[in-house]
C-alpha cells in the first residue's frame, strides 16, 4: 500500500492493477487496504486531497462518522470527493462509510458527502452490546450467505428511485447500490470472505453492470 | 442466527476506533466538545486522572447519572471505567449500555489477585498493559483492546513511550524467534503460549492497541502514533489545558496526520498552556498507577 500516490509504476504487471483509495482519516482503513492488496489492487491511503489523484475508486471505511466527517471538512476533502463521485468514480462505503455517503441522516447529524439518495438511521441496531454477526443472503454475490459483522450499525430508512437493495436483515435495508455507488451497514473488511470487495472491484472495472 | 458478544464483534468495535482519539470527559458539555472536535469515543468519568491523583482516597466507578448523561449527549461510543477485578461494577456498566468498559488501574483495584473474566461479558473491555506479557494475559482473560498504561494524570509522556516501546520491542523479538523458543519465552513473559504463537506468526497483537497515560499535546499524540499505537487516549490533557476545544481539535488532527511535520507545526501554534504535568521521577512508588494490575 502506498501512503502517497504518484509513485513510478516500474513493474509492468502492476500497470493494469486498479488503484483504489481508502479514506484514511480515522477508522478501519488498514483492514480495507489489506483486502484490496489480497485481491491484486493497489491501495492508496487518502488523508489529503492530493492523494485523490488518479484513483479508479474510493472506499469510505467504518469508524466514527462524526470523526471522519470532521476530518474531511478540516482538510477540504468533501468537495473534491463529491466532484469525483459526480464524474463517475465508483465509491464504496461500509458502516460509518454508509453514513458519510448518505444524503440524509436521521437525528440531526449534518450530511457529509451526500452523494447517495438514501436516508440512514445511525446505530439503529442499538449500542455495542447489541452488535452481532450473522449470515446474510446477498443475491448479487450468490451463495453461500455472507458472514456479516454489524457493529453499532446504521440501516437505510428511505431511498430514492434508482437505488437498488442488495441485502436486508430483520426487515431493514443493510446494503444498497446506486449505479457506481455501493453502501453496506456491516463490515466486509472484518470477514475472511472477499466476495464483496471483489464485487466492488468488478464494479470499478465495469461500472454499468 | 445473530450472535452477539463474539470476539469478532468485540474486537471489531476497537478496530473502528483506530486512528482516533478517545477523550476523558466528566460532563455532557465536555462530551459534546469532544465529539465536535472529532473524538472517536469518550470515556465518561467522575474525575479525570489528574483530579483523582489530587483527591486521593479510593477511586471507584463513576456515578451512573454522569455516564447516562454523557450517553444521552453524544452519538459516538461511550466508555466507562470499573475497578480492576470489580465484577459487579462491570456488570452495572454493561447494564447501563456503555459501549466499552475500561478495567482500569486509574481506579483503586478491588481485587489484588484476579482481573475480571471478561469472556463472560457481551460488552467489550479495554485493559492497560506495560509489556507484552501483561497485554497477552489481559487478552487471555477476554480483553478486546489494549492500551499501554503510561502514567495517567501526569501530562508526562515518558512512561507511555516506555510501555509502547517495550511492547513493540517484545513483539519484534517474538516474531523473529524460532518456534522452538516460544514455550520458554511464554514462561519468561508470563504469557499464554497460544497467544504468543499468534504474535509470532502475525507480528502484531491480536487486538487493537492504543497509547495512554501522559498525552498532553498534539506532538505527544503524533509521537505515540509514530511508535506504532493504533490511536490514543487523552485523559487530563484536554480538559486540564487552557483551551480544551483547541487542544481537542489539534490532538485529533495530529493523530491522523502524525507524519506531516509542517502540519504538526501549524497545529502546535498558539494553543495556550497545556496541563501543568508532573515529573514522574518525583512520584512515590505508591503514587504510581501503572504498577497496579498484574
Coordinates of C-alpha atoms in Angstrom, one line a residue:
Chain A
X1 CA 0.0 0.0 0.0
X2 CA 1.2 3.5 -0.7
X3 CA 0.9 6.4 1.6
X4 CA 1.2 8.8 -1.3
X5 CA 0.1 8.4 -4.9
X6 CA 2.1 9.1 -8.0
X7 CA 5.0 6.7 -7.4
X8 CA 6.5 5.4 -10.6
X9 CA 4.9 2.2 -11.8
X10 CA 8.1 0.3 -12.9
X11 CA 6.6 -3.2 -12.7
X12 CA 4.6 -3.9 -15.8
X13 CA 2.4 -6.5 -14.0
X14 CA 1.2 -3.8 -11.7
X15 CA 0.4 -1.3 -14.5
X16 CA -3.0 -2.8 -15.0
X17 CA -3.8 -3.1 -11.3
X18 CA -6.7 -1.0 -10.1
X19 CA -5.7 1.9 -7.9
X20 CA -8.2 2.2 -5.1
X21 CA -8.2 4.9 -2.5
X22 CA -9.2 4.2 1.1
X23 CA -10.1 7.3 3.1
X24 CA -7.6 7.1 5.9
X25 CA -8.5 9.9 8.4
X26 CA -10.0 7.6 11.1
X27 CA -11.3 4.1 11.3
X28 CA -10.6 0.6 9.9
X29 CA -8.8 1.7 6.7
X30 CA -5.9 -0.7 7.1
X31 CA -8.3 -3.6 7.0
X32 CA -9.8 -2.4 3.7
X33 CA -6.3 -1.8 2.3
X34 CA -5.3 -5.4 3.2
X35 CA -8.3 -6.8 1.4
X36 CA -7.6 -4.7 -1.7
X37 CA -4.0 -5.9 -1.8
X38 CA -5.1 -9.5 -1.4
X39 CA -7.3 -9.1 -4.5
X40 CA -4.4 -7.6 -6.5
X41 CA -5.5 -3.9 -6.4
X42 CA -3.2 -1.1 -5.3
X43 CA -4.5 0.5 -2.1
X44 CA -3.8 4.2 -1.6
X45 CA -4.4 5.8 1.8
X46 CA -6.2 9.1 1.3
X47 CA -5.5 11.7 4.0
X48 CA -5.2 14.8 1.9
X49 CA -6.8 15.9 -1.3
X50 CA -3.6 15.4 -3.4
X51 CA -3.9 11.6 -2.6
X52 CA -7.1 11.5 -4.7
X53 CA -5.4 12.0 -8.0
X54 CA -5.6 9.1 -10.4
X55 CA -7.8 6.8 -8.4
X56 CA -10.1 4.3 -10.0
X57 CA -12.3 4.1 -7.0
X58 CA -12.6 5.0 -3.4
X59 CA -13.6 3.2 -0.2
X60 CA -15.0 5.0 2.8
X61 CA -14.3 2.7 5.8
X62 CA -16.0 2.0 9.1
X63 CA -15.1 4.2 12.0
X64 CA -16.9 7.1 13.6
X65 CA -18.8 9.1 11.0
X66 CA -18.6 12.4 13.1
X67 CA -14.8 12.0 13.3
X68 CA -14.5 11.1 9.7
X69 CA -16.8 14.0 8.7
X70 CA -14.9 16.5 10.8
X71 CA -11.5 15.5 9.4
X72 CA -12.8 15.5 5.8
X73 CA -14.1 19.1 6.3
X74 CA -10.9 20.3 8.1
X75 CA -8.8 19.1 5.1
X76 CA -11.1 20.1 2.3
X77 CA -11.8 16.6 1.1
X78 CA -15.6 16.9 0.8
X79 CA -15.9 18.9 -2.4
X80 CA -13.1 17.1 -4.3
X81 CA -14.6 13.7 -3.4
X82 CA -18.1 14.8 -4.3
X83 CA -16.8 16.1 -7.6
X84 CA -15.1 12.8 -8.4
X85 CA -18.1 10.7 -7.5
X86 CA -20.2 13.1 -9.6
X87 CA -17.9 12.4 -12.5
X88 CA -18.5 8.7 -12.1
X89 CA -15.7 7.5 -9.8
X90 CA -17.0 4.3 -8.0
X91 CA -17.3 4.6 -4.3
X92 CA -17.9 2.0 -1.6
X93 CA -18.9 2.9 2.0
X94 CA -19.1 0.4 4.9
X95 CA -20.9 1.2 8.2
X96 CA -19.8 4.8 9.0
X97 CA -18.9 5.0 5.3
X98 CA -22.6 4.4 4.5
X99 CA -23.5 7.3 6.8
X100 CA -20.8 9.5 5.2
X101 CA -22.3 8.8 1.7
X102 CA -25.9 9.3 2.6
X103 CA -27.9 12.4 1.5
X104 CA -29.9 12.4 4.8
X105 CA -29.0 11.3 8.4
X106 CA -31.7 10.9 11.0
X107 CA -31.2 12.5 14.4
X108 CA -29.5 15.8 13.5
X109 CA -26.1 14.9 12.2
X110 CA -25.3 17.0 9.2
X111 CA -24.8 15.1 5.9
X112 CA -21.2 14.6 4.9
X113 CA -20.5 13.7 1.3
X114 CA -24.3 13.4 0.5
X115 CA -23.8 11.5 -2.8
X116 CA -26.3 8.7 -2.3
X117 CA -30.1 9.2 -2.4
X118 CA -30.7 7.4 0.8
X119 CA -31.6 8.3 4.4
X120 CA -29.8 6.5 7.2
X121 CA -30.6 5.8 10.8
X122 CA -27.4 5.8 12.9
X123 CA -26.8 3.0 15.5
X124 CA -30.2 1.6 14.5
X125 CA -29.5 -1.9 15.9
X126 CA -28.6 -0.5 19.4
X127 CA -25.4 0.0 21.3
X128 CA -22.3 -2.1 21.2
X129 CA -23.7 -4.9 23.4
X130 CA -26.3 -5.4 20.6
X131 CA -23.6 -5.7 17.9
X132 CA -23.7 -9.0 16.1
X133 CA -22.5 -11.4 13.5
X134 CA -24.9 -13.2 11.1
X135 CA -25.0 -15.0 7.8
X136 CA -26.6 -12.7 5.2
X137 CA -28.2 -13.6 1.9
X138 CA -26.9 -11.3 -0.8
X139 CA -28.2 -12.4 -4.2
X140 CA -25.7 -10.2 -6.1
X141 CA -22.8 -12.3 -4.9
X142 CA -24.7 -15.6 -4.9
X143 CA -24.4 -18.4 -2.3
X144 CA -23.3 -19.2 0.3
X145 CA -24.6 -16.4 2.6
X146 CA -22.0 -13.7 3.5
X147 CA -20.7 -13.7 7.1
X148 CA -21.6 -10.1 8.0
X149 CA -20.3 -8.3 11.1
X150 CA -22.6 -5.5 12.4
X151 CA -21.1 -3.1 14.8
X152 CA -23.3 -0.3 16.1
X153 CA -24.6 -0.5 12.6
X154 CA -26.8 2.0 10.7
X155 CA -29.6 1.0 8.3
X156 CA -31.3 2.6 5.4
X157 CA -34.8 4.1 6.2
X158 CA -35.6 5.6 2.9
X159 CA -34.2 5.6 -0.6
X160 CA -34.9 7.3 -3.9
X161 CA -35.6 5.8 -7.3
X162 CA -32.5 4.3 -8.9
X163 CA -31.3 2.8 -5.6
X164 CA -31.3 -1.0 -5.6
X165 CA -31.5 -3.1 -2.4
X166 CA -28.6 -5.6 -2.1
X167 CA -29.4 -7.0 1.3
X168 CA -31.9 -6.8 4.1
X169 CA -31.7 -8.1 7.7
X170 CA -34.7 -8.4 10.0
X171 CA -36.8 -6.3 7.7
X172 CA -34.2 -3.5 7.5
X173 CA -32.2 -2.4 4.4
X174 CA -28.5 -3.1 5.1
X175 CA -27.0 -3.0 1.6
X176 CA -27.7 -0.8 -1.4
X177 CA -26.3 0.2 -4.8
X178 CA -27.0 3.3 -6.8
X179 CA -25.1 2.9 -10.1
X180 CA -21.4 3.2 -9.2
X181 CA -22.1 3.8 -5.5
X182 CA -22.2 1.0 -3.0
X183 CA -23.0 1.1 0.7
X184 CA -23.3 -1.5 3.4
X185 CA -24.3 -1.3 7.0
X186 CA -21.8 -4.0 8.0
X187 CA -18.1 -4.6 7.8
X188 CA -16.9 -6.9 5.0
X189 CA -13.4 -5.8 5.8
X190 CA -13.6 -7.8 9.1
X191 CA -14.7 -11.0 7.4
X192 CA -12.5 -13.6 5.8
X193 CA -14.8 -13.6 2.8
X194 CA -13.5 -11.4 -0.1
X195 CA -16.6 -11.5 -2.3
X196 CA -18.0 -8.0 -1.5
X197 CA -14.6 -6.4 -2.2
X198 CA -14.3 -8.4 -5.4
X199 CA -17.9 -7.2 -6.3
X200 CA -16.7 -3.6 -5.8
X201 CA -13.6 -4.1 -7.9
X202 CA -15.7 -5.7 -10.7
X203 CA -18.0 -2.6 -10.4
X204 CA -14.9 -0.4 -10.8
X205 CA -13.8 -2.2 -13.9
X206 CA -17.3 -2.2 -15.4
X207 CA -19.5 0.5 -13.7
X208 CA -22.5 -0.2 -15.8
X209 CA -23.0 -3.9 -15.0
Chain B
X1 CA -28.9 -16.7 13.7
X2 CA -27.4 -13.5 15.0
X3 CA -24.6 -13.9 17.5
X4 CA -23.7 -11.1 19.9
X5 CA -20.6 -10.6 22.0
X6 CA -18.3 -12.7 19.8
X7 CA -14.6 -12.0 19.6
X8 CA -15.0 -10.6 16.1
X9 CA -17.7 -8.2 17.2
X10 CA -15.9 -7.1 20.4
X11 CA -12.5 -6.7 18.8
X12 CA -14.1 -5.2 15.7
X13 CA -15.6 -2.4 17.7
X14 CA -12.0 -1.4 18.7
X15 CA -10.9 -1.6 15.1
X16 CA -13.4 1.1 14.3
X17 CA -11.8 3.4 16.8
X18 CA -8.3 3.1 15.1
X19 CA -6.6 6.3 14.1
X20 CA -8.8 8.2 16.5
X21 CA -8.7 9.9 19.9
X22 CA -10.7 8.7 22.9
X23 CA -11.2 11.6 25.4
X24 CA -11.9 11.6 29.1
X25 CA -14.9 13.7 29.9
X26 CA -16.7 14.4 33.2
X27 CA -19.8 16.3 31.9
X28 CA -22.2 16.1 29.0
X29 CA -20.9 19.5 27.9
X30 CA -17.3 18.2 27.7
X31 CA -18.6 15.2 25.8
X32 CA -20.1 17.5 23.2
X33 CA -16.9 19.4 22.8
X34 CA -15.0 16.2 22.4
X35 CA -17.5 14.9 19.7
X36 CA -17.4 18.2 17.8
X37 CA -13.6 18.1 17.8
X38 CA -13.7 14.7 16.1
X39 CA -13.1 12.3 19.1
X40 CA -13.9 8.8 18.1
X41 CA -15.2 8.0 21.6
X42 CA -15.4 9.4 25.1
X43 CA -14.6 8.0 28.5
X44 CA -17.2 9.1 31.0
X45 CA -15.7 9.7 34.4
X46 CA -16.5 11.5 37.6
X47 CA -13.0 12.9 37.8
X48 CA -10.1 13.0 35.3
X49 CA -7.0 11.1 36.4
X50 CA -5.2 14.3 37.4
X51 CA -8.0 15.1 39.8
X52 CA -8.2 11.5 41.1
X53 CA -4.5 11.9 42.0
X54 CA -5.1 15.2 43.7
X55 CA -8.2 13.9 45.6
X56 CA -6.6 10.7 46.9
X57 CA -8.7 8.1 48.7
X58 CA -10.5 5.3 46.9
X59 CA -11.4 5.9 43.3
X60 CA -14.4 4.0 42.2
X61 CA -16.7 3.6 39.2
X62 CA -18.4 6.9 38.3
X63 CA -22.0 7.7 39.3
X64 CA -24.3 6.2 36.6
X65 CA -26.1 9.5 36.4
X66 CA -23.0 11.0 34.9
X67 CA -22.5 8.1 32.5
X68 CA -26.1 8.2 31.4
X69 CA -26.0 12.0 30.8
X70 CA -22.9 11.6 28.6
X71 CA -24.6 8.7 26.7
X72 CA -27.6 10.9 26.0
X73 CA -25.4 13.9 25.0
X74 CA -23.4 12.3 22.2
X75 CA -23.8 9.7 19.4
X76 CA -20.2 8.5 19.5
X77 CA -19.4 5.5 21.6
X78 CA -19.2 6.0 25.4
X79 CA -16.7 4.1 27.5
X80 CA -16.6 3.9 31.3
X81 CA -14.1 2.6 33.9
X82 CA -14.5 -0.1 36.5
X83 CA -12.0 -1.1 39.2
X84 CA -9.7 -4.0 38.4
X85 CA -11.4 -7.2 39.5
X86 CA -14.7 -5.5 40.3
X87 CA -17.1 -7.8 38.5
X88 CA -20.2 -6.0 39.8
X89 CA -19.1 -2.5 38.7
X90 CA -18.5 -4.1 35.3
X91 CA -22.0 -5.7 35.2
X92 CA -23.6 -2.4 36.2
X93 CA -21.7 -0.6 33.4
X94 CA -22.9 -3.3 31.0
X95 CA -26.4 -2.9 32.2
X96 CA -26.2 0.8 31.6
X97 CA -25.3 0.1 28.0
X98 CA -21.9 1.6 27.8
X99 CA -20.1 0.6 24.6
X100 CA -16.7 -0.4 26.2
X101 CA -15.5 -1.0 29.7
X102 CA -12.0 0.0 30.8
X103 CA -10.9 -2.2 33.6
X104 CA -8.6 0.5 34.8
X105 CA -5.6 0.9 37.1
X106 CA -6.5 4.6 37.3
X107 CA -9.2 3.5 39.8
X108 CA -8.3 1.8 43.1
X109 CA -8.1 -2.0 42.4
X110 CA -10.9 -4.2 44.0
X111 CA -9.0 -7.5 43.8
X112 CA -5.3 -7.9 44.5
X113 CA -5.0 -11.2 42.6
X114 CA -7.5 -11.5 39.8
X115 CA -8.7 -9.4 36.9
X116 CA -12.3 -9.8 35.6
X117 CA -13.0 -12.8 33.4
X118 CA -14.0 -10.6 30.5
X119 CA -15.1 -13.5 28.3
X120 CA -18.3 -13.8 30.3
X121 CA -19.5 -10.4 29.1
X122 CA -21.2 -9.2 26.0
X123 CA -19.7 -5.7 26.3
X124 CA -16.1 -5.5 25.2
X125 CA -13.2 -4.5 27.6
X126 CA -10.0 -2.5 27.2
X127 CA -7.2 -3.1 29.7
X128 CA -3.9 -1.5 30.4
X129 CA -0.5 -3.1 29.9
X130 CA 3.1 -2.2 30.3
X131 CA 4.6 -5.1 28.3
X132 CA 3.7 -8.0 26.0
X133 CA 3.2 -10.5 28.8
X134 CA 0.7 -8.2 30.6
X135 CA -1.1 -7.5 27.3
X136 CA -1.5 -11.2 26.4
X137 CA -2.7 -12.1 30.0
X138 CA -5.4 -9.5 29.6
X139 CA -6.3 -10.8 26.1
X140 CA -6.4 -14.3 27.6
X141 CA -9.0 -13.0 30.1
X142 CA -11.0 -11.7 27.2
X143 CA -9.8 -8.1 26.7
X144 CA -10.8 -6.9 23.2
X145 CA -8.5 -3.9 23.2
X146 CA -5.2 -3.0 24.9
X147 CA -3.9 0.4 25.9
X148 CA -0.4 0.8 27.0
X149 CA -0.6 2.3 30.5
X150 CA 1.8 5.2 30.6
X151 CA 1.3 7.2 33.9
X152 CA -2.2 8.7 33.9
X153 CA -2.8 12.2 35.2
X154 CA 0.8 13.3 34.8
X155 CA 0.8 15.0 31.4
X156 CA 4.2 13.4 31.1
X157 CA 4.7 11.2 28.1
X158 CA 7.8 9.3 29.3
X159 CA 6.0 6.3 30.7
X160 CA 3.7 6.0 27.7
X161 CA 6.7 5.9 25.5
X162 CA 8.5 3.3 27.7
X163 CA 5.5 1.0 27.7
X164 CA 4.8 1.2 24.0
X165 CA 8.5 0.8 23.1
X166 CA 8.7 -2.2 25.4
X167 CA 5.7 -3.8 23.9
X168 CA 6.8 -3.2 20.3
X169 CA 10.3 -4.4 21.0
X170 CA 9.0 -7.6 22.6
X171 CA 6.7 -8.2 19.6
X172 CA 9.6 -7.8 17.2
X173 CA 11.7 -10.2 19.3
X174 CA 8.9 -12.8 19.4
X175 CA 8.3 -12.5 15.7
X176 CA 11.9 -13.3 15.0
X177 CA 12.2 -16.2 17.3
X178 CA 12.3 -19.8 16.2
X179 CA 9.1 -21.7 17.2
X180 CA 11.3 -23.8 19.4
X181 CA 12.0 -20.9 21.6
X182 CA 8.4 -19.9 22.2
X183 CA 7.4 -22.1 25.1
X184 CA 10.4 -20.8 27.1
X185 CA 9.5 -17.2 26.1
X186 CA 5.9 -17.7 27.1
X187 CA 7.2 -18.7 30.6
X188 CA 9.6 -15.8 30.6
X189 CA 6.9 -13.2 29.7
X190 CA 4.1 -14.9 31.7
X191 CA 2.1 -15.1 28.5
X192 CA -0.2 -17.8 27.3
X193 CA 1.6 -19.9 24.7
X194 CA -1.2 -19.9 22.1
X195 CA -1.4 -16.2 22.0
X196 CA 2.4 -15.8 21.8
X197 CA 2.3 -18.2 18.9
X198 CA -0.2 -15.9 17.2
X199 CA 2.0 -12.9 17.8
X200 CA 5.0 -14.8 16.4
X201 CA 3.1 -15.6 13.2
X202 CA 1.4 -12.3 12.6
X203 CA 3.9 -9.9 14.1
X204 CA 1.2 -7.9 16.0
X205 CA -1.1 -8.1 18.9
X206 CA -4.4 -9.9 18.2
X207 CA -6.3 -6.8 19.2
X208 CA -6.1 -3.1 18.7
X209 CA -3.6 -1.2 20.9
X210 CA -4.0 2.4 21.9
X211 CA -1.5 4.6 23.8
X212 CA -2.5 6.2 27.1
X213 CA -1.2 7.9 30.2
X214 CA 0.5 11.2 29.7
X215 CA -0.5 12.5 26.2
X216 CA -0.8 16.3 26.7
X217 CA 0.0 17.9 23.3
X218 CA -0.6 17.2 19.6
X219 CA 3.1 16.3 19.3
X220 CA 2.7 13.7 22.1
X221 CA -0.2 12.1 20.2
X222 CA 1.7 12.1 16.9
X223 CA 4.7 10.6 18.7
X224 CA 2.6 7.7 20.0
X225 CA 1.3 7.0 16.5
X226 CA 4.8 7.0 15.1
X227 CA 5.8 4.5 17.7
X228 CA 3.1 2.2 16.4
X229 CA 0.0 2.9 18.5
X230 CA -3.3 2.4 16.7
X231 CA -4.8 5.5 18.4
X232 CA -4.6 7.5 21.6
X233 CA -6.4 8.0 24.8
X234 CA -6.2 11.5 26.2
X235 CA -7.2 11.8 29.8
X236 CA -6.5 15.0 31.7
X237 CA -4.6 16.5 28.7
X238 CA -7.6 18.2 27.1
X239 CA -9.8 19.5 29.8
X240 CA -6.9 20.4 32.1
X241 CA -5.4 22.6 29.3
X242 CA -6.1 26.3 28.9
X243 CA -8.2 25.9 25.8
X244 CA -9.8 22.5 25.7
X245 CA -11.6 23.0 22.3
X246 CA -8.4 23.9 20.5
X247 CA -6.4 21.2 22.2
X248 CA -9.1 18.6 21.4
X249 CA -9.2 19.6 17.7
X250 CA -5.4 19.8 17.4
X251 CA -4.8 16.4 19.0
X252 CA -7.4 14.7 16.8
X253 CA -5.8 16.1 13.7
X254 CA -2.3 15.3 14.9
X255 CA -3.3 11.7 15.4
X256 CA -4.5 11.4 11.8
X257 CA -1.6 13.4 10.2
X258 CA 1.1 12.1 12.5
X259 CA 3.8 12.1 9.8
X260 CA 3.0 15.5 8.3
X261 CA 5.5 17.8 10.2
X262 CA 4.6 21.1 8.6
X263 CA 1.0 20.5 9.6
X264 CA 2.0 19.4 13.1
X265 CA 3.9 22.7 13.4
X266 CA 0.7 24.6 12.4
X267 CA -1.4 22.5 14.8
X268 CA 1.1 23.2 17.7
X269 CA 0.9 27.1 17.3
X270 CA -0.9 29.2 19.8
X271 CA -2.6 26.5 21.7
X272 CA -2.2 28.2 25.1
X273 CA -0.8 26.4 28.2
X274 CA -1.1 22.6 28.2
X275 CA -1.8 20.9 31.5
X276 CA 0.9 21.6 34.0
X277 CA 2.1 18.0 34.4
X278 CA 4.2 16.1 36.9
X279 CA 7.8 14.8 36.7
X280 CA 7.2 11.1 37.0
X281 CA 10.5 10.7 38.9
X282 CA 9.1 12.7 41.8
X283 CA 6.2 10.2 42.3
X284 CA 6.5 7.9 45.2
X285 CA 6.0 4.2 44.3
X286 CA 2.6 4.1 45.9
X287 CA 1.5 7.1 43.8
X288 CA 2.2 5.3 40.6
X289 CA -0.9 4.0 38.9
X290 CA 0.8 1.9 36.3
X291 CA 2.1 -0.7 38.8
X292 CA -1.5 -1.6 39.6
X293 CA -2.6 -4.8 37.8
X294 CA -0.5 -7.9 37.3

